[in-house]
Short mmCIF file of C-alpha atoms and ligand atoms in Angstrom, two decimals:
data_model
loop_
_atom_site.label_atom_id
_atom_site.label_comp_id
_atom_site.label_asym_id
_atom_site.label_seq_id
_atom_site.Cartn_x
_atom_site.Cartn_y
_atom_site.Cartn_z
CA UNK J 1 128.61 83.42 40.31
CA UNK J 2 130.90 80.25 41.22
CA UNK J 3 134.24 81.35 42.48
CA UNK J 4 136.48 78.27 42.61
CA UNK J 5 140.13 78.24 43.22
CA UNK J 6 142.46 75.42 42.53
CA UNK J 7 145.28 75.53 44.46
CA UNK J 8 146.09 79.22 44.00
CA UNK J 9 149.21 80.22 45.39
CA UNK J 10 150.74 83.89 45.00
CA UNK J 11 154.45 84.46 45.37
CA UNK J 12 156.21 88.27 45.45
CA UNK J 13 159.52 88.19 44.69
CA UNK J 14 160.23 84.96 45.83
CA UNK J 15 158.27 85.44 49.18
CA UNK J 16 155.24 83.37 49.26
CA UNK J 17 152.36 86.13 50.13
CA UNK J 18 149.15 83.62 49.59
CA UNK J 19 149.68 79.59 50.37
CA UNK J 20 147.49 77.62 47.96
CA UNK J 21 144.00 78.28 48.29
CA UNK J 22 141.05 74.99 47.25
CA UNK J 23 137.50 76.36 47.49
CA UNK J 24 134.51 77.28 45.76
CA UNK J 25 132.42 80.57 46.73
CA UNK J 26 129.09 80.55 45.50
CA UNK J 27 127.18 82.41 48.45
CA UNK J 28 125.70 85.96 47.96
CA UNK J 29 127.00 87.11 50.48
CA UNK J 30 130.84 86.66 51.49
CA UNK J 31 133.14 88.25 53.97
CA UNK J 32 136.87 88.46 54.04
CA UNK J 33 138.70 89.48 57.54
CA UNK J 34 142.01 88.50 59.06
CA UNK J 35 144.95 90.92 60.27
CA UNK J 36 147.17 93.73 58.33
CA UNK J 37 148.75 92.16 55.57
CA UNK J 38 147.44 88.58 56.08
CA UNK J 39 146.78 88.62 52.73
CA UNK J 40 143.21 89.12 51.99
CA UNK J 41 143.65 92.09 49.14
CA UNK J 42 146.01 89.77 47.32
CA UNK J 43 143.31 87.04 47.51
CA UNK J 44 140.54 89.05 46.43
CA UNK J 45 142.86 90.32 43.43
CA UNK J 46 143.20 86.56 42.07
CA UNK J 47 139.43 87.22 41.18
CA UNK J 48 139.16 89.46 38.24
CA UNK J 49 143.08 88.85 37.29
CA UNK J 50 144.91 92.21 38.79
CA UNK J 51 146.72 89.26 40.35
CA UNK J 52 147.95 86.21 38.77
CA UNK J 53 148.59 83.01 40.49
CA UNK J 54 152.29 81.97 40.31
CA UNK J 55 150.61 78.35 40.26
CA UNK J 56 146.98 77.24 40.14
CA UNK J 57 144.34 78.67 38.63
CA UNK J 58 140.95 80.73 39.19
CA UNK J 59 137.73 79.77 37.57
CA UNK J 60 134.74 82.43 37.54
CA UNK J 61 131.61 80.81 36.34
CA UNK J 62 133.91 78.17 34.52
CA UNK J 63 136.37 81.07 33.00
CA UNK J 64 139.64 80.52 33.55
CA UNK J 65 140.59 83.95 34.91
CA UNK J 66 144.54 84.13 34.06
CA UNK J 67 142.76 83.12 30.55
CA UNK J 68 140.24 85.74 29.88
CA UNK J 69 140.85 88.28 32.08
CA UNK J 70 137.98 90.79 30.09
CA UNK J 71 135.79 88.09 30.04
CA UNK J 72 135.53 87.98 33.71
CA UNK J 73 135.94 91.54 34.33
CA UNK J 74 133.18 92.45 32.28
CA UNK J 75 131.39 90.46 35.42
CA UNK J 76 133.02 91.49 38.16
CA UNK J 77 132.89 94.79 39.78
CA UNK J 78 135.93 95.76 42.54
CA UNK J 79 136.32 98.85 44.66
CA UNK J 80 139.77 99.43 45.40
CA UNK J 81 141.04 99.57 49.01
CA UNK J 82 142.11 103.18 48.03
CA UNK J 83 139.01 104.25 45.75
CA UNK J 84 141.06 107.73 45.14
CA UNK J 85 143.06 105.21 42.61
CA UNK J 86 140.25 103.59 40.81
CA UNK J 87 138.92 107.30 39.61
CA UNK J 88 140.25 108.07 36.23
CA UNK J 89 138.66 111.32 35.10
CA UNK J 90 138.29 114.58 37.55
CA UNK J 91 134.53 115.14 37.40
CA UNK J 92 132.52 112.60 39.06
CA UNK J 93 130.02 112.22 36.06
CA UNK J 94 132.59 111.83 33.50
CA UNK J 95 133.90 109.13 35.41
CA UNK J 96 131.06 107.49 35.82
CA UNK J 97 130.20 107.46 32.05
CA UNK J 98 133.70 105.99 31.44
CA UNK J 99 132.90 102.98 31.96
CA UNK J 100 130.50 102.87 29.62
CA UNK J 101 132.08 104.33 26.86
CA UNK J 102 132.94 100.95 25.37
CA UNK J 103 129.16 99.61 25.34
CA UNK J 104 128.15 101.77 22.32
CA UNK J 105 125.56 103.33 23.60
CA UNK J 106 124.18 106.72 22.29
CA UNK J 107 125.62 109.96 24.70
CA UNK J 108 121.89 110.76 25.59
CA UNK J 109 121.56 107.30 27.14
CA UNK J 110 125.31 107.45 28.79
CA UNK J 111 123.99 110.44 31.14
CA UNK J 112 120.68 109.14 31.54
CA UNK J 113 122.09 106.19 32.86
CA UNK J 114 124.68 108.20 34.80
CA UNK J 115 122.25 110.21 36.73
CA UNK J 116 119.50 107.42 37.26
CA UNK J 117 122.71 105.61 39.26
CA UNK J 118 123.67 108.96 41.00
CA UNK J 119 120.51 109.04 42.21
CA UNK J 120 119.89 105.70 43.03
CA UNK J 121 123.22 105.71 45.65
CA UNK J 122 121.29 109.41 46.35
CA UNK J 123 124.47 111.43 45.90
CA UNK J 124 122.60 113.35 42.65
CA UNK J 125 124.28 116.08 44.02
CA UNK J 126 127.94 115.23 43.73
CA UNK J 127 127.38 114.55 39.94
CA UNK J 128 129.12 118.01 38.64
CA UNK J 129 132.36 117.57 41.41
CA UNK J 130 135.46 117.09 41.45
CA UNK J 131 136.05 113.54 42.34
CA UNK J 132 139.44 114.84 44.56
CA UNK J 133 137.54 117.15 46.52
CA UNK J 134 135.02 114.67 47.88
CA UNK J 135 135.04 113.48 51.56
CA UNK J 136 136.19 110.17 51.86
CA UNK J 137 132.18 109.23 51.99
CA UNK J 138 131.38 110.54 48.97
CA UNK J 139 134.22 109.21 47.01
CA UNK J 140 133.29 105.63 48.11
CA UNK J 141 130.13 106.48 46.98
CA UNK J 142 131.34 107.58 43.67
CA UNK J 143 133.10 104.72 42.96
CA UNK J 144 130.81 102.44 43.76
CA UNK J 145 128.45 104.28 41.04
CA UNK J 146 131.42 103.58 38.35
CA UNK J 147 131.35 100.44 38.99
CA UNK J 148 127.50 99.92 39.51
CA UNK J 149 126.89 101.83 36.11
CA UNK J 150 128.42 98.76 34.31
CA UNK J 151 126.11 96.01 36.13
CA UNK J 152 128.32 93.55 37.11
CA UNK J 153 126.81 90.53 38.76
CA UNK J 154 129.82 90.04 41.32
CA UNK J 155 130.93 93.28 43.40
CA UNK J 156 134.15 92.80 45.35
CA UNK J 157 134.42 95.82 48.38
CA UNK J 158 138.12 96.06 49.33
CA UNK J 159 137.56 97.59 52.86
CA UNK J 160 134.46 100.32 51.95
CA UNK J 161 133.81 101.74 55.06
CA UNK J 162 138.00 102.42 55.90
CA UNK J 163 138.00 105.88 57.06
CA UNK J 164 134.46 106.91 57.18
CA UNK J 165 132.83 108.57 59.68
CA UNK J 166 129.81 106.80 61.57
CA UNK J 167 127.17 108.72 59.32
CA UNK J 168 128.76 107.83 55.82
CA UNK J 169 129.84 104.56 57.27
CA UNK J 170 126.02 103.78 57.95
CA UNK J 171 125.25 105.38 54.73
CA UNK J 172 127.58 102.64 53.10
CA UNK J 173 126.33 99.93 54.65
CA UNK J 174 122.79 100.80 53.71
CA UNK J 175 123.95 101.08 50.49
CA UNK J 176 125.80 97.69 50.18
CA UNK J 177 122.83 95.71 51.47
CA UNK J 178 120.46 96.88 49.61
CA UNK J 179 122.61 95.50 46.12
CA UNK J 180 120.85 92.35 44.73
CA UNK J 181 124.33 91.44 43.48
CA UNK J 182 126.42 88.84 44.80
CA UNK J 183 128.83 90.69 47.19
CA UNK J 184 132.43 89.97 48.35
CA UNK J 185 133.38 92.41 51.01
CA UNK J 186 137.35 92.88 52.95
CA UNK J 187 136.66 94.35 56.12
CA UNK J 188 138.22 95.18 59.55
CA UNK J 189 134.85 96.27 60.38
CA UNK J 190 133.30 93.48 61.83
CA UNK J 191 129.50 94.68 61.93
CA UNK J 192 129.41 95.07 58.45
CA UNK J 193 129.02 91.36 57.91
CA UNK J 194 125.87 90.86 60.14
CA UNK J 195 123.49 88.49 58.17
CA UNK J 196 126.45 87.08 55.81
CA UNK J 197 125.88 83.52 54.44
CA UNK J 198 129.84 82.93 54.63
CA UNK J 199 133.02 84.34 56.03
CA UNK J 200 136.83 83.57 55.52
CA UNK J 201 139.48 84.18 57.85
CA UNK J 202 143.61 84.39 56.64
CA UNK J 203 145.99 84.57 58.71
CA UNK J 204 149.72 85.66 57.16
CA UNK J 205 148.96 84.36 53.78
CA UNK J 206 147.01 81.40 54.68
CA UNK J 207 143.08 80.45 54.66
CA UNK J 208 142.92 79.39 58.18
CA UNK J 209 138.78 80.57 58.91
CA UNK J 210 135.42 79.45 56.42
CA UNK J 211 132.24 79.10 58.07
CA UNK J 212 129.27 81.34 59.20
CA UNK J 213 130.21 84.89 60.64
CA UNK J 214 130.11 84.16 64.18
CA UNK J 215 132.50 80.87 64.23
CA UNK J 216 134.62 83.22 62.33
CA UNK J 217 134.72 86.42 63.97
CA UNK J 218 135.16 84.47 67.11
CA UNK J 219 138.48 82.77 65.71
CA UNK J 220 139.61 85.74 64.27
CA UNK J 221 139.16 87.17 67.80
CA UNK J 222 141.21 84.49 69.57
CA UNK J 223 143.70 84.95 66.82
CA UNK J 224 143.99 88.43 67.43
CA UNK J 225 144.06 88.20 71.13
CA UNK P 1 143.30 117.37 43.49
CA UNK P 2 143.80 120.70 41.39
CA UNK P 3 142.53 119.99 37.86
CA UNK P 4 143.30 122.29 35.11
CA UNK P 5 139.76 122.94 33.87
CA UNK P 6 137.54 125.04 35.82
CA UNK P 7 133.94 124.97 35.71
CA UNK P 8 132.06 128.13 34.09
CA UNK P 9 129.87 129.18 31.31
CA UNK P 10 131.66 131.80 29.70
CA UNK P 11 131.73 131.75 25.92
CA UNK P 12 134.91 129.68 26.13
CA UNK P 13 133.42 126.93 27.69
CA UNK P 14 130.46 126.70 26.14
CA UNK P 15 132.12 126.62 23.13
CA UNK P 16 132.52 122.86 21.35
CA UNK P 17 135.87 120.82 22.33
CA UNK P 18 136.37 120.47 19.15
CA UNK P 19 136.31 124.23 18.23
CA UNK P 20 138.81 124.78 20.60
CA UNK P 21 141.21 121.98 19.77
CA UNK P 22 140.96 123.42 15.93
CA UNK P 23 141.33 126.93 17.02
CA UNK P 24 143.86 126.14 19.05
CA UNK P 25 146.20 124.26 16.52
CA UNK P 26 145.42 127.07 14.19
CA UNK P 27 146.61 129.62 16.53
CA UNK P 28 149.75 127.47 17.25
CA UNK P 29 150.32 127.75 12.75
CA UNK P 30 149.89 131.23 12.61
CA UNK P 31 151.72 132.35 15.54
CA UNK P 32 154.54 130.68 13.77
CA UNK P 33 153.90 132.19 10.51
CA UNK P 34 153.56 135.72 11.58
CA UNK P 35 157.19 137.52 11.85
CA UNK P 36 156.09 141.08 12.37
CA UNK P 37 156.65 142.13 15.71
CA UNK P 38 153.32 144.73 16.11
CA UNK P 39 151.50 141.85 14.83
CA UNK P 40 152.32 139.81 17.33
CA UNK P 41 151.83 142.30 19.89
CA UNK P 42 148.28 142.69 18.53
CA UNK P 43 147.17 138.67 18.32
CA UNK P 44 149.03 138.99 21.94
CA UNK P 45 146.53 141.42 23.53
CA UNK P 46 143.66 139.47 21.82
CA UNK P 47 144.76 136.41 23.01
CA UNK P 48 145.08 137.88 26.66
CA UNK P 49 141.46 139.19 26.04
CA UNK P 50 140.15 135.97 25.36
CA UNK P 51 141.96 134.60 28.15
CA UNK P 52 140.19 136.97 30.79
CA UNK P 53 136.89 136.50 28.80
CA UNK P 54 137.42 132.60 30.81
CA UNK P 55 137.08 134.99 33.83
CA UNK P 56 139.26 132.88 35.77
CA UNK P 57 140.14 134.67 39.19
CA UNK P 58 143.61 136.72 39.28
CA UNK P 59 144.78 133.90 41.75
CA UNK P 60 144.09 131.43 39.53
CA UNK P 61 146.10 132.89 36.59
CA UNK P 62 148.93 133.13 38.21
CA UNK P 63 149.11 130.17 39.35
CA UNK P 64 148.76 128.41 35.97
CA UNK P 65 150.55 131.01 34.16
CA UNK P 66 154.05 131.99 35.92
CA UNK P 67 155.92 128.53 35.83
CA UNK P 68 155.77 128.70 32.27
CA UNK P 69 156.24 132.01 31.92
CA UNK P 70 159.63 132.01 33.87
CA UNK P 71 160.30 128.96 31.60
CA UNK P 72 159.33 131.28 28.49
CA UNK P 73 161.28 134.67 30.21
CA UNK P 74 164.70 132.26 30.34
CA UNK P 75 164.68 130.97 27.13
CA UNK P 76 163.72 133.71 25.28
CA UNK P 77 166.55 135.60 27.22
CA UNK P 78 168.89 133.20 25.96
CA UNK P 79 167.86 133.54 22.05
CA UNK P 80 168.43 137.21 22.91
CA UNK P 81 172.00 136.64 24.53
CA UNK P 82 172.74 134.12 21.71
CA UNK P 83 171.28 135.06 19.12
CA UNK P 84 169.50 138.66 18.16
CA UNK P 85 167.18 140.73 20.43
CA UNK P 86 164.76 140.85 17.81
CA UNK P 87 164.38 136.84 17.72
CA UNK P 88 164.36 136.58 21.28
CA UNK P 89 161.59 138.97 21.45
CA UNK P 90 159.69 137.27 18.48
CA UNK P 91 160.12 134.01 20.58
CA UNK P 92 158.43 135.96 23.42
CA UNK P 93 155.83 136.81 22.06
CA UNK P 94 155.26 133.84 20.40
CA UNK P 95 155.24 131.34 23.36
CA UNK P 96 153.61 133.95 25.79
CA UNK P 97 150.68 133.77 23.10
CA UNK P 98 150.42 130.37 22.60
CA UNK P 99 150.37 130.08 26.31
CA UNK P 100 147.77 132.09 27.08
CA UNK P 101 145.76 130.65 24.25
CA UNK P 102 146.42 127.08 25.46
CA UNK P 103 145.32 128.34 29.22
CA UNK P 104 142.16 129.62 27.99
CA UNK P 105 141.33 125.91 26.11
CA UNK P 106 142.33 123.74 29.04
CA UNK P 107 140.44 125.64 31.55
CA UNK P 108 137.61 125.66 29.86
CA UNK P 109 137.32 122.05 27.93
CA UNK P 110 136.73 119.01 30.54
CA UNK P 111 139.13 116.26 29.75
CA UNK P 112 136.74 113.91 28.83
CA UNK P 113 135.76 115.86 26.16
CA UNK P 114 139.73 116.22 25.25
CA UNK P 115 139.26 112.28 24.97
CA UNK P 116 136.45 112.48 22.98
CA UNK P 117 137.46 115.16 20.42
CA UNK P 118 141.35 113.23 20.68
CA UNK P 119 139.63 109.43 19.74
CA UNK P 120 137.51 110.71 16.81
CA UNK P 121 140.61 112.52 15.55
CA UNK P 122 142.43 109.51 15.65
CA UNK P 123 139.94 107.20 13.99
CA UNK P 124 140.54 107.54 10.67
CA UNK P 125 144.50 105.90 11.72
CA UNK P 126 142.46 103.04 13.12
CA UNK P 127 140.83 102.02 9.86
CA UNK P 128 144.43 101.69 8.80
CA UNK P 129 144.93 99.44 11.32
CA UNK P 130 147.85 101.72 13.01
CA UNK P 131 146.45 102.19 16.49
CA UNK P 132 142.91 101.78 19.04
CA UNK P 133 142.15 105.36 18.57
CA UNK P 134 140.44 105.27 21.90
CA UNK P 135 143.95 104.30 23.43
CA UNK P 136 145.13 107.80 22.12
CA UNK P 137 142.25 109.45 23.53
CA UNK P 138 142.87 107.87 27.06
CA UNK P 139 146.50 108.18 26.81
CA UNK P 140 146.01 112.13 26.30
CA UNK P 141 143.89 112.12 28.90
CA UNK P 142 145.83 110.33 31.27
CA UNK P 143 148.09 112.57 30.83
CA UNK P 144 146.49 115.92 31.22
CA UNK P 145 144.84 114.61 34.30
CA UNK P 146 147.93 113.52 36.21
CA UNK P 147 150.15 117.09 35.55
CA UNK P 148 148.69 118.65 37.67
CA UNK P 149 148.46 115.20 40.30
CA UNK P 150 152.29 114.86 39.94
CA UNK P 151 152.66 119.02 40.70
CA UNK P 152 150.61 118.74 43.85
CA UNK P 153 152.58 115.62 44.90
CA UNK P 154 155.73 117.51 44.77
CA UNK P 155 154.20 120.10 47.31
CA UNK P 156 153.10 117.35 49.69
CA UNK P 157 156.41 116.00 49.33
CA UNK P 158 158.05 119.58 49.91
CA UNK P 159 155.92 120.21 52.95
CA UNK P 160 156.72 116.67 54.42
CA UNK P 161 160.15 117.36 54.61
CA UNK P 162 160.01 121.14 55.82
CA UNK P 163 157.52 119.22 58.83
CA UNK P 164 160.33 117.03 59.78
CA UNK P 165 162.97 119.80 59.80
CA UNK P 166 164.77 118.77 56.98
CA UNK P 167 165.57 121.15 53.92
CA UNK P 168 163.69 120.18 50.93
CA UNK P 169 166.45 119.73 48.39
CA UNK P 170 165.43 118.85 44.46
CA UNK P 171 167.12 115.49 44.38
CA UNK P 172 165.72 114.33 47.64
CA UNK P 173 162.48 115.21 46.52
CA UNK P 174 162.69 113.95 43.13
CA UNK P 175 163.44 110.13 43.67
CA UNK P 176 160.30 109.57 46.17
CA UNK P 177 158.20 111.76 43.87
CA UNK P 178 159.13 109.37 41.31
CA UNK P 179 158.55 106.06 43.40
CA UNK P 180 155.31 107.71 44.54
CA UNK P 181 153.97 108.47 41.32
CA UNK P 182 155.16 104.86 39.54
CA UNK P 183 153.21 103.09 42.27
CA UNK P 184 150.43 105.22 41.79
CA UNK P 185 150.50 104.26 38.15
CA UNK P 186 150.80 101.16 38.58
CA UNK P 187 146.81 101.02 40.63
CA UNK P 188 145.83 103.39 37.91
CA UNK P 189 146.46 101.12 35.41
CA UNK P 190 144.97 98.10 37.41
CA UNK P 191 141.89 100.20 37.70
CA UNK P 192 141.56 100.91 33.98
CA UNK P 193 141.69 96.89 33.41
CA UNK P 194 139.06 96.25 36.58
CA UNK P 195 136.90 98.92 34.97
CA UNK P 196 137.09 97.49 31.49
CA UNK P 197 137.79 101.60 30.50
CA UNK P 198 140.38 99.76 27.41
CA UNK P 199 139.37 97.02 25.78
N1 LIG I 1 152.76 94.00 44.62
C1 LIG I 1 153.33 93.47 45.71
N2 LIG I 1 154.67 93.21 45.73
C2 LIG I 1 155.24 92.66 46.82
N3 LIG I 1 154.60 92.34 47.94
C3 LIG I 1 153.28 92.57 47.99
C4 LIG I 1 152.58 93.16 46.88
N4 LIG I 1 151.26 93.27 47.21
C5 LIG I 1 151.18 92.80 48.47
N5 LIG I 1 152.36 92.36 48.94
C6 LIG I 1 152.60 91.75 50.25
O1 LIG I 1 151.71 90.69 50.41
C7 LIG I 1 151.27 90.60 51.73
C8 LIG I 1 149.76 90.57 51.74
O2 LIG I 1 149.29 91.82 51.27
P1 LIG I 1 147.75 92.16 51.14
O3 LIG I 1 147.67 93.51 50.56
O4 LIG I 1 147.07 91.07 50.42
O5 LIG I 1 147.29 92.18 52.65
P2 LIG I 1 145.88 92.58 53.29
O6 LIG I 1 145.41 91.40 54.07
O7 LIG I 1 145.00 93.12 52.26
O8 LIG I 1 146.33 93.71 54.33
P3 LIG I 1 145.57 95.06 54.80
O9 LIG I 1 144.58 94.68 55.84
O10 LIG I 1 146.67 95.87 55.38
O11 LIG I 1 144.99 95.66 53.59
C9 LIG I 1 151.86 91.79 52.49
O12 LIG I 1 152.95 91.32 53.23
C10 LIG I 1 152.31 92.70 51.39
O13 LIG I 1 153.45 93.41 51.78
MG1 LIG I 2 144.19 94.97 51.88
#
């Protein structure tokens, strides 16, 4: 999908939290790194409307998304930095189906579809659970499957592999690359954007990095330094 | 996360939603028609058996039962004080039934099947063009999901301050609880519009 932002800027009360962003993302594969509270989850927000630019605007394959906020979220998939907030029902496979309650499909095909996308993210297993009981591994994997279930074509990762161990953080990662979609990933880990076509860098509120992962990470290392 | 239903397959749960919902309003009418006090003793024991035919563990009971129960005991107690023993007592019994009754159905119907049973209910307000009956459905839900959420906050909250040496005092507890849960809401209800769930 073409991301393009025209001058977005986001103000909190009054404080200016994102300086006007001009670009257009149309890569498949796009990483977003910079320090704590540099503004990155705010950025990645603008796309599919949870934030609103206080001036600008956001188009998403044209859409204007202050505009037509369903429009575009009917497109784009996001995992939540905290994925324990993005679950809505207890059981994992009721949430799952919840998100395709609105498409009008028969029940019979609901669970069919359900389990063919447990299984595909091979966690067939954790189907019957209670989504609050899961490891932190198994929840990311569970809400990725929400939000796979409803085939979007644009997947935004707000920091998946934050708090996993090395085994589920692998497991994640094998997961992620393997999506044909076009993927937008937050991350303090580094590795995960080996073999990504772009990368952005903000530092306190501003796009200061945008080229190929290694330029990038090297900034972002200087910066940090 | 403690969630009110409990998996199983007694006859309870494998009982329709809807069947339960019904039966459950139904027992909430009678209850309230019924005045006779050995009457009420006798729906009482049957709605106790039906409760232990959920066979939910003793812990587990107790757990969901006694905070109401103490709500039930000091109220009643009151009507008694205030009013006549025998109305307090037919108050008792009463509540303690519907109580149990309403225990059995909520640990044995998952929520989205609440939702389901809740929405179709609804629909025939939506061809008025009153309400999304799905929004009632979720709404319902919503809320049955987060008591329990909101209960097990108020422990965290309660052990936090006991951690740092300080005495866990209702007030002190309450305002964070409710700052906690508000922000939490707030995600919630940013996740319901990035899943599309309403629309
Ligand atoms: N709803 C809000 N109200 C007020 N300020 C906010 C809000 N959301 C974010 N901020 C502020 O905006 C700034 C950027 O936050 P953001 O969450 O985008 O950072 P981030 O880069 O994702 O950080 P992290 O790596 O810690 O997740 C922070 O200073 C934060 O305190
Ligand atoms: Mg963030």
């Amino acid at each position: 999908m073409d991301i393009r932002f025209e001058d977005a800027e986001v103000r909190f009360a009054g404080r200016t939290v994102l300086l006007p962003v001009r670009l257009d993302l149309t890569e498949r594969r796009i990483g977003i790194i910079g320090l704590n509270g540099s503004g990155k989850t705010t950025f990645a927000r603008l796309i599919n409307g949870l934030v609103r630019p206080s001036k600008g605007r956001i188009l998403v394959d044209g859409l204007d998304v202050t505009a037509e906020p369903d429009a575009v979220r009917r497109q784009v998939g996001y995992i939540f930095q905290n994925p324990q907030n993005q679950i809505i029902l207890p059981i994992v496979r009721d949430d799952i189906a919840l998100g395709l309650k609105n498409s009008r499909l028969p029940k019979g095909e609901i669970e069919f579809r359900v389990q063919a996308m447990l299984e595909r993210l091979s966690i067939g297993e954790l189907g019957g659970r209670r989504a609050h009981e899961l490891s932190g591994g198994e929840l990311q994997l569970a809400a990725l499957a929400a939000i796979l279930v409803t085939e979007p074509r644009l997947l935004i990762l707000d920091e998946p592999t934050n708090q996993l161990d090395l085994r589920n953080r692998n497991r994640v990662l094998q997961t992620i690359t393997s999506l044909p979609q076009q993927l937008i990933v937050i991350t303090h880990d580094l590795g995960l954007l080996d073999g990504f076509d772009r990368v952005l860098l903000f530092d306190q509120g501003r796009l200061v990095g945008d080229g190929v992962p290694a330029d990038v990470i090297a900034q972002y290392e200087a910066l940090a330094a | 996360m403690k969630t009110l239903y409990a998996e199983g397959d007694s006859i309870l749960h494998r009982a329709s939603a809807r069947s339960k919902l019904v039966g459950l309003l139904l027992a909430g009418i009678l209850t309230f028609l019924v005045t006779s006090i050995p009457l009420l003793i006798g729906l009482l024991v049957a709605s106790a058996l039906l409760l232990l035919s959920t066979r939910l563990g003793l812990k587990d009971l107790l757990r969901r039962l006694v905070p109401l129960a103490v709500t039930i005991s000091i109220l009643c107690g009151l009507t008694m004080l205030l009013q006549t023993v025998e109305t307090g007592i037919i108050s008792l019994l009463r509540l303690t039934l519907l109580l149990l009754v309403s225990t059995a159905v909520t640990a044995t119907t998952a929520i989205s099947d609440v939702m389901d049973e809740i929405t179709a209910a609804a629909t025939p307000l939506e061809r008025l063009g009153l309400l999304r009956a799905a929004d009632i459905g979720l709404a319902i839900g919503l809320v049955i999901r987060f008591v329990p959420e909101v209960a097990e906050r108020y422990e965290v909250l309660r052990d936090a301050h006991t951690a740092r040496g300080i005495r866990p005092k209702t007030l002190s507890l309450l305002v964070p609880l409710i700052i906690l849960t508000l922000r939490d809401a707030d995600e919630i209800a940013a996740a319901i519009d990035a899943r599309g769930v309403r629309r």
